[in-house]
PDB file of N, CA and C in Angstrom:
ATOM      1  N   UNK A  10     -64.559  48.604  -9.263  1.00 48.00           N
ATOM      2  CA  UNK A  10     -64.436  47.952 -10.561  1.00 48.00           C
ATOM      3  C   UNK A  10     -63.645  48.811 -11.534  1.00 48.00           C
ATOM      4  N   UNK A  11     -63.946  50.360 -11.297  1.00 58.00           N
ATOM      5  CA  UNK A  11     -62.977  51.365 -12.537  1.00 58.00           C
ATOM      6  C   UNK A  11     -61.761  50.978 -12.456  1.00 58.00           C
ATOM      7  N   UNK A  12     -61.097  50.657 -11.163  1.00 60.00           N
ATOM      8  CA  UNK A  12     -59.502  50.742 -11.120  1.00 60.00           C
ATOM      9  C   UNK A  12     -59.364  49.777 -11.760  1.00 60.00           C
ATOM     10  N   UNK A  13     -59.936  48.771 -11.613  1.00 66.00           N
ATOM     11  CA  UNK A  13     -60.142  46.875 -11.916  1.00 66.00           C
ATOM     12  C   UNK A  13     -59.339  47.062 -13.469  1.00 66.00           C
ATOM     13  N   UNK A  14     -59.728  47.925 -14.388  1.00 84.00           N
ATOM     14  CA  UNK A  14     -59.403  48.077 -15.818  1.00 84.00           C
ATOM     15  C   UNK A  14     -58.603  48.436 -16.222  1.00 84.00           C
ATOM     16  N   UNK A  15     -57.696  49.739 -15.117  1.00 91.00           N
ATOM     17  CA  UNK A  15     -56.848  49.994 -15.693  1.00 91.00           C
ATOM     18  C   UNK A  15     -55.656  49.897 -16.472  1.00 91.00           C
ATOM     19  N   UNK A  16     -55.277  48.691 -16.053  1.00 93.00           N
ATOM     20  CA  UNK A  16     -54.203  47.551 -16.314  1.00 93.00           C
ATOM     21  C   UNK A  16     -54.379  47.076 -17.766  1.00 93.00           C
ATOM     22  N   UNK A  17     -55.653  46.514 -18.130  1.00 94.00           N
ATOM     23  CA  UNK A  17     -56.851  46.394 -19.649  1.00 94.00           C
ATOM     24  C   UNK A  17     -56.466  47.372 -20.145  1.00 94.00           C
ATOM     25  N   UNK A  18     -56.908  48.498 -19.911  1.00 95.00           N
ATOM     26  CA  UNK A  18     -56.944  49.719 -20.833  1.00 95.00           C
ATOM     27  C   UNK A  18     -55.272  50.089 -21.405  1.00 95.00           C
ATOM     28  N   UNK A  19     -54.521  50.363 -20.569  1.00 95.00           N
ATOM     29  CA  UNK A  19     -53.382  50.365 -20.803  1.00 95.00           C
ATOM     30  C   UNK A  19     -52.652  49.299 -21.928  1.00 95.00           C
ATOM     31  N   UNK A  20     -53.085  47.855 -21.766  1.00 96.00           N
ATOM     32  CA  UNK A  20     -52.284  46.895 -22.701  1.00 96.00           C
ATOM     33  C   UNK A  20     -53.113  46.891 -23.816  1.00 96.00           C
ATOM     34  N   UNK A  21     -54.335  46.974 -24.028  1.00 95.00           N
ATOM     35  CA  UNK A  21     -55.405  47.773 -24.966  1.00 95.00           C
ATOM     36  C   UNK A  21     -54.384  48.937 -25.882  1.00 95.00           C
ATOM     37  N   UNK A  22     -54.410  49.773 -25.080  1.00 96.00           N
ATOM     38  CA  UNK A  22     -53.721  51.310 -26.178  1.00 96.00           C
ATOM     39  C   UNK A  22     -52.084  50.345 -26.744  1.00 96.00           C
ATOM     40  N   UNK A  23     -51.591  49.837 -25.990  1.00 96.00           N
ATOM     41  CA  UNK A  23     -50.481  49.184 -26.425  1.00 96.00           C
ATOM     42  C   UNK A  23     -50.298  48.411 -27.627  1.00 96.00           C
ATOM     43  N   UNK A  24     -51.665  47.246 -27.442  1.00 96.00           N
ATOM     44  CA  UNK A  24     -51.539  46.487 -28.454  1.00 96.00           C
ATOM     45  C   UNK A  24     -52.630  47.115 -29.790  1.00 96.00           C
ATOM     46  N   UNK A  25     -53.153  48.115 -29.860  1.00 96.00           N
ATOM     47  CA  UNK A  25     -53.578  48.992 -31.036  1.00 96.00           C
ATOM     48  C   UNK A  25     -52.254  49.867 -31.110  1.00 96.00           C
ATOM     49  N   UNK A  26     -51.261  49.864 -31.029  1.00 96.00           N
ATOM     50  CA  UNK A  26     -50.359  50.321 -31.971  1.00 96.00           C
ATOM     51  C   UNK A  26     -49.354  48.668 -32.147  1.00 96.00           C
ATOM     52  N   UNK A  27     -49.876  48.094 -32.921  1.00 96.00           N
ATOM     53  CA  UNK A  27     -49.269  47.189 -33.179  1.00 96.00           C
ATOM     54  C   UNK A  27     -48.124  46.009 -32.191  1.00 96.00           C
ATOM     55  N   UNK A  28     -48.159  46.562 -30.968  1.00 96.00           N
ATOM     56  CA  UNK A  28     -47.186  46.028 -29.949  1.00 96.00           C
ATOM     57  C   UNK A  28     -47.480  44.563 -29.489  1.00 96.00           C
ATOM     58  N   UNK A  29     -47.128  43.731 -29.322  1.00 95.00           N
ATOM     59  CA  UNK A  29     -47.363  42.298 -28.873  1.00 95.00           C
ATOM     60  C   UNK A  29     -46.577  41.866 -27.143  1.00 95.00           C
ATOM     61  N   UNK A  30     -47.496  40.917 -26.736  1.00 94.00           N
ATOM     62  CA  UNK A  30     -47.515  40.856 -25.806  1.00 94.00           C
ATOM     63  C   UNK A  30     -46.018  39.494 -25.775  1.00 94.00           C
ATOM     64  N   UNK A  31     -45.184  40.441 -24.893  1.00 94.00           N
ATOM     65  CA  UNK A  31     -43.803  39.755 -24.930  1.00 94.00           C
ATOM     66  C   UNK A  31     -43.941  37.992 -23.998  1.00 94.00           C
ATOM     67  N   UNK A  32     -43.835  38.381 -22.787  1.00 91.00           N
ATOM     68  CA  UNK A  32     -44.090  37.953 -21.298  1.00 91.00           C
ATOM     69  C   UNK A  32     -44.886  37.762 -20.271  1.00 91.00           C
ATOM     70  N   UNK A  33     -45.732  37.212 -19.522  1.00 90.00           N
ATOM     71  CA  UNK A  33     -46.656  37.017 -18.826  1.00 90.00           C
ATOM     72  C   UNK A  33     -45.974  36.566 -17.430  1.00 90.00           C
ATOM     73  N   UNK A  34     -45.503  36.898 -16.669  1.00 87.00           N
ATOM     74  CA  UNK A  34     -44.999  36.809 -15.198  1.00 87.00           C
ATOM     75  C   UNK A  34     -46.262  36.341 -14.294  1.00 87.00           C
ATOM     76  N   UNK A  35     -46.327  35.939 -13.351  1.00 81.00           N
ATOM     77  CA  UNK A  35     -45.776  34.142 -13.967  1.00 81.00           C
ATOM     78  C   UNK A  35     -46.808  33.812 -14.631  1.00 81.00           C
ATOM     79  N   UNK A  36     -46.760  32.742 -15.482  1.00 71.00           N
ATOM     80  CA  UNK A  36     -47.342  32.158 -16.162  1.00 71.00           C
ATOM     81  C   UNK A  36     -48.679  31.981 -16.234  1.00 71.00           C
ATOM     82  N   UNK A  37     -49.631  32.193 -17.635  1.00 57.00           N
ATOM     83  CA  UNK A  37     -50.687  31.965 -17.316  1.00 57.00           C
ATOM     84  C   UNK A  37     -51.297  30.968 -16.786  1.00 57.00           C
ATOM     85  N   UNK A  38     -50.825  29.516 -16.954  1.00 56.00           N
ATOM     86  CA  UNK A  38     -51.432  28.414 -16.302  1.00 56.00           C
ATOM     87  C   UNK A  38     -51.340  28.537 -14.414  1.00 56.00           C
ATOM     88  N   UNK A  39     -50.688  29.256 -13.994  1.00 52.00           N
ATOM     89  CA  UNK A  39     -50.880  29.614 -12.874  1.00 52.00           C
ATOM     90  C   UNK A  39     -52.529  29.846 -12.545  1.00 52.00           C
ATOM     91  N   UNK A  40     -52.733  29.189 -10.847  1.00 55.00           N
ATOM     92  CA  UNK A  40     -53.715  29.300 -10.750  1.00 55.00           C
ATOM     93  C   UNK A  40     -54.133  30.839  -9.908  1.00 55.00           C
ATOM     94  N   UNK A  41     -55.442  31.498  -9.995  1.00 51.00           N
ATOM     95  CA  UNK A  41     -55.739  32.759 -10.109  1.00 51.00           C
ATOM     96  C   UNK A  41     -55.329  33.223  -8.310  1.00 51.00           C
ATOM     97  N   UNK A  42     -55.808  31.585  -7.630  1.00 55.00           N
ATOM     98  CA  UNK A  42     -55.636  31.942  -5.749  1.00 55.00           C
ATOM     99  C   UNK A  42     -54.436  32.005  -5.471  1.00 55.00           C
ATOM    100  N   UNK A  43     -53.525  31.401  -6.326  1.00 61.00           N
ATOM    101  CA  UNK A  43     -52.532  31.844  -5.251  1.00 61.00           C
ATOM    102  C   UNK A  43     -51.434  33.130  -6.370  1.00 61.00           C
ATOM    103  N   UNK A  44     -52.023  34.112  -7.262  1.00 65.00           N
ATOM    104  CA  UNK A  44     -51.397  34.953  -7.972  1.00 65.00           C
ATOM    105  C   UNK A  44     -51.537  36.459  -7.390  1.00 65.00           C
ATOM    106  N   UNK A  45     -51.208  37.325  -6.712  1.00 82.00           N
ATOM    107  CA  UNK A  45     -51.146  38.341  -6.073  1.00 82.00           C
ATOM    108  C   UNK A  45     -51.110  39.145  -7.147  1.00 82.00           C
ATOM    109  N   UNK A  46     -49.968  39.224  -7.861  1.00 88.00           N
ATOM    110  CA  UNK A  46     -49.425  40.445  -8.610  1.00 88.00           C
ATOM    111  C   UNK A  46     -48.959  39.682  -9.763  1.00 88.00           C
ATOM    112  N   UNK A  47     -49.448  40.292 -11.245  1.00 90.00           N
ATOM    113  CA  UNK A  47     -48.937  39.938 -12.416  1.00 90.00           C
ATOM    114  C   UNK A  47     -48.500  40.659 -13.217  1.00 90.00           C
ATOM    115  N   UNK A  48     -47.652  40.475 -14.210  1.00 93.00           N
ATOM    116  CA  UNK A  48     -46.509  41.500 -14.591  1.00 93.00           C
ATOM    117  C   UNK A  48     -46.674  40.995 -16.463  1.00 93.00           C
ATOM    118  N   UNK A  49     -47.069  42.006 -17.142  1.00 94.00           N
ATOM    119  CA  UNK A  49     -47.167  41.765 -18.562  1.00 94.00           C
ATOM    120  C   UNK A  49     -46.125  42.297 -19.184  1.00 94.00           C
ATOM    121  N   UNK A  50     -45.145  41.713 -19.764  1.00 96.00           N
ATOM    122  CA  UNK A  50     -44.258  42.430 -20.375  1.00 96.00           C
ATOM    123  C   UNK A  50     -44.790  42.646 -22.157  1.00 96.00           C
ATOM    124  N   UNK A  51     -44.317  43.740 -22.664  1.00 97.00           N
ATOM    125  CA  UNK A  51     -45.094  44.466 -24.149  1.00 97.00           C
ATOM    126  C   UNK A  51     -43.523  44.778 -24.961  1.00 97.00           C
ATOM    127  N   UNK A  52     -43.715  44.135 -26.008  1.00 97.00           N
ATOM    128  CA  UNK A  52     -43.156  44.609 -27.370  1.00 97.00           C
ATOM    129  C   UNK A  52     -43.671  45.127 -28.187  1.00 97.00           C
ATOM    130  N   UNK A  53     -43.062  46.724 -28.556  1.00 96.00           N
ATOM    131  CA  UNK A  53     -43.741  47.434 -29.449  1.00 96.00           C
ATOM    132  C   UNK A  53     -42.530  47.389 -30.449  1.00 96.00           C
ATOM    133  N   UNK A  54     -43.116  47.304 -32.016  1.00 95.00           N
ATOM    134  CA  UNK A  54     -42.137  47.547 -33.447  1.00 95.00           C
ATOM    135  C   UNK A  54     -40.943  48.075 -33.418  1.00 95.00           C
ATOM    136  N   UNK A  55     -40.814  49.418 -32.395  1.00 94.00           N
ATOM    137  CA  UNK A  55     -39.907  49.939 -32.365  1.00 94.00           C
ATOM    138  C   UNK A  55     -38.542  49.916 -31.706  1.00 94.00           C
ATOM    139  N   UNK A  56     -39.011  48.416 -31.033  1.00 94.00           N
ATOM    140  CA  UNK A  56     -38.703  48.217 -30.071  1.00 94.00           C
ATOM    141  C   UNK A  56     -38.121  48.109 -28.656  1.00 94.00           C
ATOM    142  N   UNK A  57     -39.285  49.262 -28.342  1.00 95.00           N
ATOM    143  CA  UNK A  57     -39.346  49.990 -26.999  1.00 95.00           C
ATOM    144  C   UNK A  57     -40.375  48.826 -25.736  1.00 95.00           C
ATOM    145  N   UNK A  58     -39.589  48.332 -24.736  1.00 96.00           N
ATOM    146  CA  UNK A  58     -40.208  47.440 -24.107  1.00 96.00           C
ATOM    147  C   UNK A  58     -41.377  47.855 -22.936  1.00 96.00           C
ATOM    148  N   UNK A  59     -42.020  47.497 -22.968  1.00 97.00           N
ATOM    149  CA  UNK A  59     -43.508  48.285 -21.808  1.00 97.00           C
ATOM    150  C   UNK A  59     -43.563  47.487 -20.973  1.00 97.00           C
ATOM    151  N   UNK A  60     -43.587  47.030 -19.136  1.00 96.00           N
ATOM    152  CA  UNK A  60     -44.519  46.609 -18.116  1.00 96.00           C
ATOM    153  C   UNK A  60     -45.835  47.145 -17.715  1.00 96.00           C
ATOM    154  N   UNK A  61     -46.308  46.333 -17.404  1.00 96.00           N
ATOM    155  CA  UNK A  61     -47.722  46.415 -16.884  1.00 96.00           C
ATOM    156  C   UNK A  61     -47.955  45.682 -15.782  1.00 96.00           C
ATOM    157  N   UNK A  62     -47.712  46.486 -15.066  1.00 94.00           N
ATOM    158  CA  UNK A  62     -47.814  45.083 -13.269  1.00 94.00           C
ATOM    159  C   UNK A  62     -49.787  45.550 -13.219  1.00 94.00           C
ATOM    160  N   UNK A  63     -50.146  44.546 -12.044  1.00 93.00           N
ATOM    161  CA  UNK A  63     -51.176  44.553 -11.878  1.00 93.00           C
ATOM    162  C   UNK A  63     -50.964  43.747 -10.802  1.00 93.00           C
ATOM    163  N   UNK A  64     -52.457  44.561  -9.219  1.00 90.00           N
ATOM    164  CA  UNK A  64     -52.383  43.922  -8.060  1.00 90.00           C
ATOM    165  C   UNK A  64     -53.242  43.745  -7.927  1.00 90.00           C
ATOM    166  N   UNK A  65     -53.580  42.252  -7.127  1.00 85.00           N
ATOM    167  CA  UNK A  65     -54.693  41.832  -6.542  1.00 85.00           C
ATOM    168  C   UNK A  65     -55.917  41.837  -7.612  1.00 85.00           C
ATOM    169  N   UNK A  66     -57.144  42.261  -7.174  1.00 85.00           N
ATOM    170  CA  UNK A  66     -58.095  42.142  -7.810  1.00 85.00           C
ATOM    171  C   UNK A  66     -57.902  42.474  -9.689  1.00 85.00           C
ATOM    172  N   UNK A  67     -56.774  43.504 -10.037  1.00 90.00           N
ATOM    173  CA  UNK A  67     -56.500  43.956 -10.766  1.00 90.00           C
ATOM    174  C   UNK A  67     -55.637  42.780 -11.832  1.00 90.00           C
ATOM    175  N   UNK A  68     -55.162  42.265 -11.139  1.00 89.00           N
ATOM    176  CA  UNK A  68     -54.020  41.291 -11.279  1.00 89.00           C
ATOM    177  C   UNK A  68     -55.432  40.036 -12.009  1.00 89.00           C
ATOM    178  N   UNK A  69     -56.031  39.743 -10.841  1.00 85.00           N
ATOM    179  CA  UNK A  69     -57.401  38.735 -11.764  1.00 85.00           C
ATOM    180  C   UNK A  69     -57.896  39.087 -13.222  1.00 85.00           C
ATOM    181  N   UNK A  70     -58.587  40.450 -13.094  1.00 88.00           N
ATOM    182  CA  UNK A  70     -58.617  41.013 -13.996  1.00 88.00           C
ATOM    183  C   UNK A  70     -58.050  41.023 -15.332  1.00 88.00           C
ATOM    184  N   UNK A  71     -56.327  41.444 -15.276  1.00 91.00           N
ATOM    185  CA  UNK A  71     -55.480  41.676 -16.535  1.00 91.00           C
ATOM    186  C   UNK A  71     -55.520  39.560 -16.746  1.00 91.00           C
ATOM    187  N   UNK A  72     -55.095  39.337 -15.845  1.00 87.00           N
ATOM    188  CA  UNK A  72     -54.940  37.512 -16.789  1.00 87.00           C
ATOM    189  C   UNK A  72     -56.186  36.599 -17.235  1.00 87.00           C
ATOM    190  N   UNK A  73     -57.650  37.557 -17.206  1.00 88.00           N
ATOM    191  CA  UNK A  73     -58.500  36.682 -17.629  1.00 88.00           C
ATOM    192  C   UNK A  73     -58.437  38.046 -19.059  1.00 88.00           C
ATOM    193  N   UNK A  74     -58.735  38.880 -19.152  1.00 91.00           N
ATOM    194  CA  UNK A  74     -58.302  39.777 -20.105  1.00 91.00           C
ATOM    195  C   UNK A  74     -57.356  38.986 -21.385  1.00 91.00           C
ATOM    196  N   UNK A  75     -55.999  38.833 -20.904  1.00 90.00           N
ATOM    197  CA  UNK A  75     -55.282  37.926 -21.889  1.00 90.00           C
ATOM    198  C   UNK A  75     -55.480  36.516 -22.306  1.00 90.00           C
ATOM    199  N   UNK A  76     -55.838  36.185 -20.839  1.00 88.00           N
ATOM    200  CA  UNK A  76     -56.514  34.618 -21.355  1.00 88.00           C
ATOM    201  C   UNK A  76     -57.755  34.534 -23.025  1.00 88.00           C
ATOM    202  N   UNK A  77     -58.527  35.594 -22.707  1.00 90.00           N
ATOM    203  CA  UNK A  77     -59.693  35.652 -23.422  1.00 90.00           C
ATOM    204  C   UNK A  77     -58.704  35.809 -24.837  1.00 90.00           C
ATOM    205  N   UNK A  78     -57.902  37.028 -24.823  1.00 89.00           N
ATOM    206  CA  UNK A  78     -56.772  37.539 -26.196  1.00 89.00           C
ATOM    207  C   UNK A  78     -56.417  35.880 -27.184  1.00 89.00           C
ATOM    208  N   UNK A  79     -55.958  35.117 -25.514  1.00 82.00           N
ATOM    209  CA  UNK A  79     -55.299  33.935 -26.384  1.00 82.00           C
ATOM    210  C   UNK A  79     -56.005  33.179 -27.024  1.00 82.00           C
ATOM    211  N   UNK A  80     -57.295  32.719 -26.185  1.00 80.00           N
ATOM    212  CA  UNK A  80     -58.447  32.147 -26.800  1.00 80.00           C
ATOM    213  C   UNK A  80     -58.668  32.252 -28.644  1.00 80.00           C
ATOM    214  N   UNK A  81     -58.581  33.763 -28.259  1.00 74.00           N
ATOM    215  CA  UNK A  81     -59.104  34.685 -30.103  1.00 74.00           C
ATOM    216  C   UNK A  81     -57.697  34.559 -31.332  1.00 74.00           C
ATOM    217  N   UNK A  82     -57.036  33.705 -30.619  1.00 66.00           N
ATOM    218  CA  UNK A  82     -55.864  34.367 -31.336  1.00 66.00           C
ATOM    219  C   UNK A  82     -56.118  32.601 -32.281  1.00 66.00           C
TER     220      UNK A  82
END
């Protein structure tokens, strides 16, 4: 489960410095079985661009993570 976060934690420190979430590879309406690997692309102010891939279990993980973000937004 620790590794499970890392992907979280990372777009976490990102988006507390003000950075927004550019891109979502592929798409969130994608369904979770057939998504292997997901790829977050990050805009920070300065605008310096960030990836965040994420595999497998990890990959579940980061797109219910953002899902929840969009929910709040």
């Amino acid at each position: 489960m620790g590794r499970d976060i890392q992907p979280i934690l990372e777009l976490q420190r990102l988006l507390s410095m003000n950075c927004k979430i550019e891109r979502i590879y592929p798409a969130s309406p994608a369904s979770d079985a057939e998504v292997n690997i997901v790829t977050v692309a990050v805009i920070c102010p300065e605008g310096t661009t960030h990836t965040i891939r994420a595999y497998r279990e990890e990959a579940s993980a980061l797109r219910e993570y953002v899902r929840l973000l969009k929910i709040k937004e």
